[in-house]
mmCIF file of C-alpha atoms and ligand atoms in Angstrom:
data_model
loop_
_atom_site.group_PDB
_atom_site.id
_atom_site.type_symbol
_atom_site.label_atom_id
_atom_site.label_comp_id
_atom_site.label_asym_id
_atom_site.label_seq_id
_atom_site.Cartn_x
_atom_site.Cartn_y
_atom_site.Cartn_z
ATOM 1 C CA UNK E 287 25.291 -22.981 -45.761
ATOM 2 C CA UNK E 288 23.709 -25.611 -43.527
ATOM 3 C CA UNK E 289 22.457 -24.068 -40.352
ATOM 4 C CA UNK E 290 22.932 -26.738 -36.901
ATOM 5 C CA UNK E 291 20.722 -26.060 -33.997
ATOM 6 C CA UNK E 292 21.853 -26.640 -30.353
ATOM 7 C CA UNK E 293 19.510 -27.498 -27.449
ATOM 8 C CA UNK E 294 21.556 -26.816 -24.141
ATOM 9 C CA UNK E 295 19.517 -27.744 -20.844
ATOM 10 C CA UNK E 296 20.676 -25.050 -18.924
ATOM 11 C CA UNK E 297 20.905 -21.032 -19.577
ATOM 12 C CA UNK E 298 24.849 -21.903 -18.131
ATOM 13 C CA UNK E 299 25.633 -24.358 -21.302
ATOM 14 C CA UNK E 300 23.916 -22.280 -23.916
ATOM 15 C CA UNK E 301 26.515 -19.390 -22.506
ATOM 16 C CA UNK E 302 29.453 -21.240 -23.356
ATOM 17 C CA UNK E 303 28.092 -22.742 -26.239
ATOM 18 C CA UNK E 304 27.809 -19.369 -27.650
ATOM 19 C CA UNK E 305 31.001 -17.925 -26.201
ATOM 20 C CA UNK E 306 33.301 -20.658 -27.799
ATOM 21 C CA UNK E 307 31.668 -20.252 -31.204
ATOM 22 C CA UNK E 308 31.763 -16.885 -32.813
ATOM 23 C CA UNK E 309 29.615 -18.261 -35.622
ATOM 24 C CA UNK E 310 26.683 -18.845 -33.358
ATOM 25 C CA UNK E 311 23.923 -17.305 -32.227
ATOM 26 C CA UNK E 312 21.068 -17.692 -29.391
ATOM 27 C CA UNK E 313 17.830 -18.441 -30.565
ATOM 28 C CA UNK E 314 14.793 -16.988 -28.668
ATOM 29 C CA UNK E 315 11.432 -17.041 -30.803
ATOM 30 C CA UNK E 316 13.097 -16.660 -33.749
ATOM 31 C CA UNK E 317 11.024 -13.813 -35.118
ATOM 32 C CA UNK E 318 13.592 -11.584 -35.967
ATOM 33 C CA UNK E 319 16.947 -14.117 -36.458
ATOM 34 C CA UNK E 320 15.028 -17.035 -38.128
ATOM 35 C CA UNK E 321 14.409 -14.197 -40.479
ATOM 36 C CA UNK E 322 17.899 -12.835 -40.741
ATOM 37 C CA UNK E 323 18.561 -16.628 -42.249
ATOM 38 C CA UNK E 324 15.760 -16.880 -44.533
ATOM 39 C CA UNK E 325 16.974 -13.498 -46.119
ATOM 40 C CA UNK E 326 20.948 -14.885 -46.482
ATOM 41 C CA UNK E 327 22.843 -14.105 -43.194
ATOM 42 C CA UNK E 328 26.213 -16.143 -43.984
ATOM 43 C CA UNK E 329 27.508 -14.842 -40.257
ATOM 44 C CA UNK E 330 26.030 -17.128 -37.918
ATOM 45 C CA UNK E 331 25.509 -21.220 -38.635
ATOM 46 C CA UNK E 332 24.606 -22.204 -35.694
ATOM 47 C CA UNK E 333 21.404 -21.941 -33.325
ATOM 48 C CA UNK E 334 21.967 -22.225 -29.375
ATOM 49 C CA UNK E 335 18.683 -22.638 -27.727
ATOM 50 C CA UNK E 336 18.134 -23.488 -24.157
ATOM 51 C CA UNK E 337 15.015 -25.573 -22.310
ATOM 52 C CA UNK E 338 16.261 -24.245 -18.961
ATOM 53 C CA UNK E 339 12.819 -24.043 -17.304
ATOM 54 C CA UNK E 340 14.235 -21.245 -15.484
ATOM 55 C CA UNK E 341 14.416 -19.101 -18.721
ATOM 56 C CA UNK E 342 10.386 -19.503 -18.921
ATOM 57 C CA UNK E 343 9.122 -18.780 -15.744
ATOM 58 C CA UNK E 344 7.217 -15.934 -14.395
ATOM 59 C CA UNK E 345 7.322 -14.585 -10.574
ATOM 60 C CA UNK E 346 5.709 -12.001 -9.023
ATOM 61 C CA UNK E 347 7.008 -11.538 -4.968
ATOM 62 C CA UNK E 348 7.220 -8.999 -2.598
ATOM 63 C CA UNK E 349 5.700 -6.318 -5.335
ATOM 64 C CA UNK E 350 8.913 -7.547 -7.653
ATOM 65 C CA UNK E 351 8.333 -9.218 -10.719
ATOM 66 C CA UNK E 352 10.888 -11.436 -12.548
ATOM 67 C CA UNK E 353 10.274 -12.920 -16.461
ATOM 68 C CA UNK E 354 12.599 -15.548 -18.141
ATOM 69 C CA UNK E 355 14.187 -14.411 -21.087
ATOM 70 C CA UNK E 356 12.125 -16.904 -22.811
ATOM 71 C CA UNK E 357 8.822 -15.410 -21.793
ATOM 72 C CA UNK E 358 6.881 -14.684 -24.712
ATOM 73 C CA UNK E 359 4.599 -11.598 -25.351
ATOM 74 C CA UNK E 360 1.160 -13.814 -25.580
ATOM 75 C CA UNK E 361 2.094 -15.289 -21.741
ATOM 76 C CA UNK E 362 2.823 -11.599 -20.445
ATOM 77 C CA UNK E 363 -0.970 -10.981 -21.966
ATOM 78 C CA UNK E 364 -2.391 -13.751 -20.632
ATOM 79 C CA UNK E 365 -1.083 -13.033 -17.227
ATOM 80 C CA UNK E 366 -3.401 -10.324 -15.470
ATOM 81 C CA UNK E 367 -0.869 -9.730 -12.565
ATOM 82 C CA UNK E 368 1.011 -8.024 -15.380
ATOM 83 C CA UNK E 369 -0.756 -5.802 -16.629
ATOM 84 C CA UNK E 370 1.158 -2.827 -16.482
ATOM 85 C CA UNK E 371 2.891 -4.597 -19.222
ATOM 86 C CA UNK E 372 -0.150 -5.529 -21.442
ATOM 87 C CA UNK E 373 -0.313 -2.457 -23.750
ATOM 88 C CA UNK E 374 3.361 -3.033 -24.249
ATOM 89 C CA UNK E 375 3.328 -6.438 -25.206
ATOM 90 C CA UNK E 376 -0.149 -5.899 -26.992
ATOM 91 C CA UNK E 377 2.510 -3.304 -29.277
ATOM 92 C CA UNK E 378 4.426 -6.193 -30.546
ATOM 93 C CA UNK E 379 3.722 -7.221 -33.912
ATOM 94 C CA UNK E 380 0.217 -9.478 -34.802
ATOM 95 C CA UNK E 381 -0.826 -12.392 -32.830
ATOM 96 C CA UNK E 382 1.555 -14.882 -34.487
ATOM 97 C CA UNK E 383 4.388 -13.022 -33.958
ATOM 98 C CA UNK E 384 3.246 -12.200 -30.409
ATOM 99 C CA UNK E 385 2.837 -16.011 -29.696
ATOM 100 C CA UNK E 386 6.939 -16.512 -30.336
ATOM 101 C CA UNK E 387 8.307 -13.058 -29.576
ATOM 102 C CA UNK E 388 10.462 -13.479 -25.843
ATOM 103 C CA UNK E 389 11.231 -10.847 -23.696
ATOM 104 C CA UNK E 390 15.135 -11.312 -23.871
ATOM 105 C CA UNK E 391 14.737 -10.811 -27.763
ATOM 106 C CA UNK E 392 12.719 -7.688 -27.845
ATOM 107 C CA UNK E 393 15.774 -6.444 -25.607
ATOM 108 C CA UNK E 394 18.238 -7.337 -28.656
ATOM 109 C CA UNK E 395 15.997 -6.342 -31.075
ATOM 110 C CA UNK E 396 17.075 -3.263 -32.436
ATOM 111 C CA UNK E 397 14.897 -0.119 -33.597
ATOM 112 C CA UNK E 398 11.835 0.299 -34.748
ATOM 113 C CA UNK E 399 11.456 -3.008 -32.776
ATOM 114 C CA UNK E 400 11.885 -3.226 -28.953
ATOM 115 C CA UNK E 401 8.345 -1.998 -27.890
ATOM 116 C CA UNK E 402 8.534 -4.099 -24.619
ATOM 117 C CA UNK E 403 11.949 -2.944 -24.220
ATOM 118 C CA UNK E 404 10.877 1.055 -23.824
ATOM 119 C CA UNK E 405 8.244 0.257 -20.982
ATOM 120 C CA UNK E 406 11.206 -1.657 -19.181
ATOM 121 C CA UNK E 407 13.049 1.272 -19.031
ATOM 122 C CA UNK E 408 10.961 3.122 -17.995
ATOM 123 C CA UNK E 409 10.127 0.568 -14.950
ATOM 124 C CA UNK E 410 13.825 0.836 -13.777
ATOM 125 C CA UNK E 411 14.008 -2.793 -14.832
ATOM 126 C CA UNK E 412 17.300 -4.719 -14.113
ATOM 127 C CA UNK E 413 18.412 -7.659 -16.113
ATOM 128 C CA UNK E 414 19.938 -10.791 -15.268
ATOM 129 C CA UNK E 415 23.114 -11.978 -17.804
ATOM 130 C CA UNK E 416 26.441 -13.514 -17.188
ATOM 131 C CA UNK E 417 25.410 -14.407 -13.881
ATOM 132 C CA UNK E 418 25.509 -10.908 -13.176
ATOM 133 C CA UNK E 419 21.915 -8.396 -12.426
ATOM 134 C CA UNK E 420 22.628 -4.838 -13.750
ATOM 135 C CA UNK E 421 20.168 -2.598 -15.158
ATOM 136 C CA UNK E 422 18.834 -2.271 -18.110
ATOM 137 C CA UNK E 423 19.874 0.737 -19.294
ATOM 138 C CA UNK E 424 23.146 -0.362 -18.858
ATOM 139 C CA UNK E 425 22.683 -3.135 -20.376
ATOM 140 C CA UNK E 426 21.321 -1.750 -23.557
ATOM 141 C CA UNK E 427 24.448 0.664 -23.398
ATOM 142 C CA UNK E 428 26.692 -2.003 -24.119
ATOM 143 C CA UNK E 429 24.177 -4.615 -25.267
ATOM 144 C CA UNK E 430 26.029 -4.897 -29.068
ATOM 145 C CA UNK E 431 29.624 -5.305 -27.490
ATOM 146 C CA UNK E 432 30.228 -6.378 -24.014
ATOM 147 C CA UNK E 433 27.094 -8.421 -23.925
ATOM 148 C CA UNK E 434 27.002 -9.536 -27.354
ATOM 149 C CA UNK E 435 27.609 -13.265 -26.801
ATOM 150 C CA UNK E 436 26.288 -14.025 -23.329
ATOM 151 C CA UNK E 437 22.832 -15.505 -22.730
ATOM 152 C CA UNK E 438 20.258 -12.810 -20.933
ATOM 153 C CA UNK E 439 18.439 -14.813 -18.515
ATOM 154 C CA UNK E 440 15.979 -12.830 -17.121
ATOM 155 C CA UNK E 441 14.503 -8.887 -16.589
ATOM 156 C CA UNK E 442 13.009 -7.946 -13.059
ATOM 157 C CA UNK E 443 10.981 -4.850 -12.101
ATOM 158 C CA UNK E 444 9.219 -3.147 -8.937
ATOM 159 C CA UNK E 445 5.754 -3.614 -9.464
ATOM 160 C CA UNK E 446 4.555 -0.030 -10.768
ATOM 161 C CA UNK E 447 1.279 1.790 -8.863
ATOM 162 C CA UNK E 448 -2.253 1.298 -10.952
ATOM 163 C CA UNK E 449 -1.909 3.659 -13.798
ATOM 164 C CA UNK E 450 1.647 5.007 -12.926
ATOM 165 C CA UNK E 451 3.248 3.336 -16.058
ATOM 166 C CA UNK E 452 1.737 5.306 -19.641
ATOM 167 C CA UNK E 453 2.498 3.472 -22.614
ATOM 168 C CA UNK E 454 2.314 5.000 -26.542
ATOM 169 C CA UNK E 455 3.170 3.395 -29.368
ATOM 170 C CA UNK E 456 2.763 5.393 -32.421
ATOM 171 C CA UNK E 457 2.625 3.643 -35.846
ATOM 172 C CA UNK E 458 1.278 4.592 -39.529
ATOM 173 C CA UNK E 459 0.484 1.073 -40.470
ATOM 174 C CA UNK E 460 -2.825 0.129 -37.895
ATOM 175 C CA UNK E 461 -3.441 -2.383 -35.930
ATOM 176 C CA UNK E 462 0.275 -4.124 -35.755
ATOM 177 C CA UNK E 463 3.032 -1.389 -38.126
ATOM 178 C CA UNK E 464 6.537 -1.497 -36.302
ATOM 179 C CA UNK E 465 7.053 2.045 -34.687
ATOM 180 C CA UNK E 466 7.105 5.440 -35.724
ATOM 181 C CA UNK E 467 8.373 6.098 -32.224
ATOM 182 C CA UNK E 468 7.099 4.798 -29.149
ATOM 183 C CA UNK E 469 7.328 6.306 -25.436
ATOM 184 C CA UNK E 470 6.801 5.260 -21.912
ATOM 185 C CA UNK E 471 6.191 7.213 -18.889
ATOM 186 C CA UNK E 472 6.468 6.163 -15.460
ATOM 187 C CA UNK E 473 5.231 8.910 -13.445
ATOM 188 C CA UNK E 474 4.940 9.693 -9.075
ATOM 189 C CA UNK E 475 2.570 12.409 -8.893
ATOM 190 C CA UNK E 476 0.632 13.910 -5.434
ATOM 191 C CA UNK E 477 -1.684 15.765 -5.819
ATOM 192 C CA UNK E 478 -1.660 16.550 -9.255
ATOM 193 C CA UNK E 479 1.792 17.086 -9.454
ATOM 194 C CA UNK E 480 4.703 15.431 -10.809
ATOM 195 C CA UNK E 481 7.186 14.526 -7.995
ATOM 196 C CA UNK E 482 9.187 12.408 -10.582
ATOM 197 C CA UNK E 483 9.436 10.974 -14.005
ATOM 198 C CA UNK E 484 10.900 8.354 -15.812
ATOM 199 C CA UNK E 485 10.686 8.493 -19.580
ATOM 200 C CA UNK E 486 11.694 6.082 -21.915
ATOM 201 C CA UNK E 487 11.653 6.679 -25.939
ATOM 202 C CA UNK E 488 11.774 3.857 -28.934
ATOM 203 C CA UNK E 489 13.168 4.739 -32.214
ATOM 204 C CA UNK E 490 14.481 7.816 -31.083
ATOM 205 C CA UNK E 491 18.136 5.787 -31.236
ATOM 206 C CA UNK E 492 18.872 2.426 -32.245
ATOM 207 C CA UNK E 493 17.409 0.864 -29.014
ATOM 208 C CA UNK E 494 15.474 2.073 -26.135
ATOM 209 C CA UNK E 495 17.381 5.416 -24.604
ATOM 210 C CA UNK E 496 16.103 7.381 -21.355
ATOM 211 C CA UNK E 497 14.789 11.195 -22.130
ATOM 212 C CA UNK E 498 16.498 12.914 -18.696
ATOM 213 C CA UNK E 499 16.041 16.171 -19.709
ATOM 214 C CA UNK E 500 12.668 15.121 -20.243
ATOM 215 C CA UNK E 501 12.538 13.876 -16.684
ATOM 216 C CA UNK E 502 14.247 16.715 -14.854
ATOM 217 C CA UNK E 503 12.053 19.581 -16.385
ATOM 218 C CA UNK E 504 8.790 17.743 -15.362
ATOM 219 C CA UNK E 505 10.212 17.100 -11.530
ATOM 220 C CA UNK E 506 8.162 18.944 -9.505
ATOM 221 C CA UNK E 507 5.618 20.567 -12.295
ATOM 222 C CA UNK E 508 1.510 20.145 -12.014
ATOM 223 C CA UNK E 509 0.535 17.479 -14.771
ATOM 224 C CA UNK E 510 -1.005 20.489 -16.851
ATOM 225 C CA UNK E 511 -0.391 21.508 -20.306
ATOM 226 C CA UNK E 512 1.407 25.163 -18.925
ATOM 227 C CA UNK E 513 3.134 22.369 -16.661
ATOM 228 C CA UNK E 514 4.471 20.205 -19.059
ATOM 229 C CA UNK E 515 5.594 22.858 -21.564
ATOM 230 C CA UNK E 516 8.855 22.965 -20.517
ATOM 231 C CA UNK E 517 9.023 19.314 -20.774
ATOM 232 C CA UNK E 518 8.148 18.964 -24.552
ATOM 233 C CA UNK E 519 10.264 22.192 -25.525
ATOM 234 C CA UNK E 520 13.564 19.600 -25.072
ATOM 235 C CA UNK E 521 11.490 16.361 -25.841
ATOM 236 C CA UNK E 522 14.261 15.412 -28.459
ATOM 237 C CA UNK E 523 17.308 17.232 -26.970
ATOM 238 C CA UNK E 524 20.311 14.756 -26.653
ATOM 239 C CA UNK E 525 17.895 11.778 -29.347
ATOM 240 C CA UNK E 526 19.527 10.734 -32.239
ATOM 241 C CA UNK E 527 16.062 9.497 -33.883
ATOM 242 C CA UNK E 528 16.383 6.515 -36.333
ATOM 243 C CA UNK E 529 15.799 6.798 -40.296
ATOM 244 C CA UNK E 530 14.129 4.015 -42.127
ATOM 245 C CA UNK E 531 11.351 2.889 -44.563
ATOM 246 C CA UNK E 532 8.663 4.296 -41.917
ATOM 247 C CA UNK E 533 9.819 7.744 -40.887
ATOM 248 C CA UNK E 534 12.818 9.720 -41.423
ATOM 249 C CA UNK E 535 14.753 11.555 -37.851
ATOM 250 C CA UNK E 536 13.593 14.422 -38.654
ATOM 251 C CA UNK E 537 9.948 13.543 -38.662
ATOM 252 C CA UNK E 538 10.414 11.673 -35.821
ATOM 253 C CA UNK E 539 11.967 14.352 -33.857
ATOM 254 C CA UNK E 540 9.101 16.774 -34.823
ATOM 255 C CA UNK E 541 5.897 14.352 -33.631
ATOM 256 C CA UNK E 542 7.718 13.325 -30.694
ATOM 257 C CA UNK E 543 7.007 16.701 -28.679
ATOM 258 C CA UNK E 544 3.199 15.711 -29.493
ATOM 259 C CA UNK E 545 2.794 12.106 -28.883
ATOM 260 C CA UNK E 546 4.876 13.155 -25.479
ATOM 261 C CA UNK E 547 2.156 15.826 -24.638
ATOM 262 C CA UNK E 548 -0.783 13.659 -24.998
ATOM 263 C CA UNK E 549 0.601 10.884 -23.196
ATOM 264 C CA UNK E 550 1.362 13.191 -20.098
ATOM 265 C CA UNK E 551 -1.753 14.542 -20.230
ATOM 266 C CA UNK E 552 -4.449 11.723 -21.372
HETATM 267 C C1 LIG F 17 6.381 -9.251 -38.853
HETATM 268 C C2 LIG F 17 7.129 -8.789 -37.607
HETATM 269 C C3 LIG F 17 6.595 -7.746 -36.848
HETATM 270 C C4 LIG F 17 7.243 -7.319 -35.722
HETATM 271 N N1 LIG F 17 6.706 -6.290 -34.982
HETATM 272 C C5 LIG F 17 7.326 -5.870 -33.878
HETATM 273 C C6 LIG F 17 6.770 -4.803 -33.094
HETATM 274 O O1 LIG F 17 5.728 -4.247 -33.423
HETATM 275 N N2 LIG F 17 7.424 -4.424 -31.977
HETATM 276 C C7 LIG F 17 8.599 -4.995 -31.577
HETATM 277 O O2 LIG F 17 9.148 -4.624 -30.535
HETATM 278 N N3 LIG F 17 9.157 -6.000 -32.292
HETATM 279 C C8 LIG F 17 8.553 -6.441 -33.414
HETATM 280 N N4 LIG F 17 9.110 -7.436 -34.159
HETATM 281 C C9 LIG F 17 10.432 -7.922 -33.780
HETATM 282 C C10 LIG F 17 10.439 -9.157 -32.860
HETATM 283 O O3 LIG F 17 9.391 -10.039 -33.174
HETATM 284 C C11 LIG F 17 10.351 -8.827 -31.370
HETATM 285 O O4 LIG F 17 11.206 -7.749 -31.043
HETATM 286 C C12 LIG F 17 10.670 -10.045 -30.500
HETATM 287 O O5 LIG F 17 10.439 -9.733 -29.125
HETATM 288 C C13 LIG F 17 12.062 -10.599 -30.679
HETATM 289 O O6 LIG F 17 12.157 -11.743 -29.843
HETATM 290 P P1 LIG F 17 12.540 -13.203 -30.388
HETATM 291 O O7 LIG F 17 12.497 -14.082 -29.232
HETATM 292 O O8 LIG F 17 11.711 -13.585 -31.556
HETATM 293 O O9 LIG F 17 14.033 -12.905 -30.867
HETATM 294 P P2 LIG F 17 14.960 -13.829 -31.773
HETATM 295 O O10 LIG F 17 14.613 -13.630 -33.202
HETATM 296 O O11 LIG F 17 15.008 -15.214 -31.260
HETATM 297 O O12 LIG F 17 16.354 -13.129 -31.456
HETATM 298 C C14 LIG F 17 16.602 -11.777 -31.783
HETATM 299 C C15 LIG F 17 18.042 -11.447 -31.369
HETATM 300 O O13 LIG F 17 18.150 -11.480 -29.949
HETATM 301 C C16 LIG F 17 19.101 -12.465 -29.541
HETATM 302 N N5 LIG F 17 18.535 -13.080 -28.338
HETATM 303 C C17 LIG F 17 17.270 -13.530 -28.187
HETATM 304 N N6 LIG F 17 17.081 -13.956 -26.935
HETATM 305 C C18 LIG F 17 18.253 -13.785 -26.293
HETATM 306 C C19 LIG F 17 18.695 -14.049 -24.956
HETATM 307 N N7 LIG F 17 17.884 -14.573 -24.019
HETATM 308 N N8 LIG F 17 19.997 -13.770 -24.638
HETATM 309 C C20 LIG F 17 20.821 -13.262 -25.578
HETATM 310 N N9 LIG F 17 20.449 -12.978 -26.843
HETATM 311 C C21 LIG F 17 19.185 -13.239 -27.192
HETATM 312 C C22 LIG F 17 19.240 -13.406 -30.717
HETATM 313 O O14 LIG F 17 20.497 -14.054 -30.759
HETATM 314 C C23 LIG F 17 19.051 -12.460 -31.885
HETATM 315 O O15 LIG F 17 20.261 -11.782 -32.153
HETATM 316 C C24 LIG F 17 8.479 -7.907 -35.317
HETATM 317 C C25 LIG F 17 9.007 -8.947 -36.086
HETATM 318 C C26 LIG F 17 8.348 -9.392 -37.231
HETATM 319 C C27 LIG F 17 8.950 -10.523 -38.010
#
């Protein structure tokens, strides 16, 4: 089946391009759905792109930062007032892949992918879509139905505190295998311990999920291994971890509790 490609100039066009036309489908990089073509995807024939310049810019005001959807891993890494991010998007894939990959695909990209995606999350990120800003884990709640057909336009975040944001991603294939599971930690701590926590887990569902009782039985504990016990005792409690080629749910449910204690504690 021939595939058309549609260049929109504005984020606004692309949206109803893609509303009106259940047989297309946005086009960010084109890692992942460029792919899904090559292999024989019959459900989609046409590409909607957009050159909104809005969709590639990066800001960074008032401690806020704000990426287009069309932001691509290799910018976030060349960019050093983002570096909170840079192990994150350093996660994703080889340097070719890196060079396409956009931030509003990783957050449609569904597990073992979505590196970026997990250290969002875990930043309290909100996203831009519809001309509406809601946050991401809302977002990725309905991101398959309600939001299925609407252009993302852009993911914003508080600037985190040096070092507050911990990033792991845990893979059996080194330097650049997709995910065995991967887990972010944004953490307040005074004076050594942990006021609050916000954990985010890859691959432990089929996109990015929060870990709150993760979060609620580190509130208030020293950052210590007898601190964090309780912690990694329900690391996987409420996860429904993913099974593929890499790692079945169970063995992902059993490493997580130590990947989780040596992030908390490196
Ligand atoms: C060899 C290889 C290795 C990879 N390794 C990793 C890895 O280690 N970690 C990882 O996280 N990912 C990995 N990926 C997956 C992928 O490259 C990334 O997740 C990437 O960020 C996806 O972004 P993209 O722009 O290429 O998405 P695209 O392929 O353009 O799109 C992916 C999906 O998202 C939708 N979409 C894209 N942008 C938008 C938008 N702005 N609004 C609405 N819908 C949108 C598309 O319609 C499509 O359904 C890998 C892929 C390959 C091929």
């Amino acid at each position: 089946m021939p595939l058309t490609l549609q260049t929109c100039a504005t984020a606004d066009a692309a949206g109803a391009a893609l509303s009106s036309d259940a047989a297309a489908r946005y086009l960010g990089g084109g890692t992942l759905i460029v792919r899904h073509a090559n292999e024989g995807d019959v459900s989609f024939s046409r590409y909607v792109r957009s050159t909104d310049p809005s969709l590639s810019a990066i800001t960074v005001e008032g401690g806020r930062v704000t990426l287009g959807a069309s932001v691509t891993m290799g910018r976030i890494l060349a960019d050093k007032r983002l570096h909170c991010l840079a192990d994150a998007a350093h996660a994703v894939g080889g340097p070719a892949i890196r060079n396409m990959a956009t931030v509003g695909g990783n957050l449609y990209a569904p597990a073992p992918y979505g590196d970026l995606g997990v250290a969002l999350l875990a930043l309290d990120a909100t996203v831009a879509i519809g001309g509406k800003t809601l946050p991401l884990e809302d977002f990725l709640r309905d991101r398959d139905t309600v939001h299925a057909r609407s252009v993302l336009t852009a993911v914003s975040f508080a600037l985190p505190a040096d070092g507050a944001l911990r990033f792991l991603k845990v893979s059996r294939v080194k330097p650049k295998g997709v995910s065995v599971v991967t887990i972010a930690a944004l953490l307040d701590e005074r004076n050594g311990t942990i006021d609050s926590a916000r954990i985010a887990y890859g691959c432990m569902a089929d996109r990015p999920v929060r870990a709150p009782a993760v979060e609620a039985a580190l509130a208030g504990r020293p950052r210590t291994a007898d601190g964090i016990g309780d912690a990694l005792a329900v690391a996987s409690d409420g996860m429904e971890p993913v099974t593929d080629a890499i790692a079945s749910a169970w063995y992902r449910a059993e490493v997580l509790p130590v990947h989780l204690g040596r992030l908390l504690l490196a």
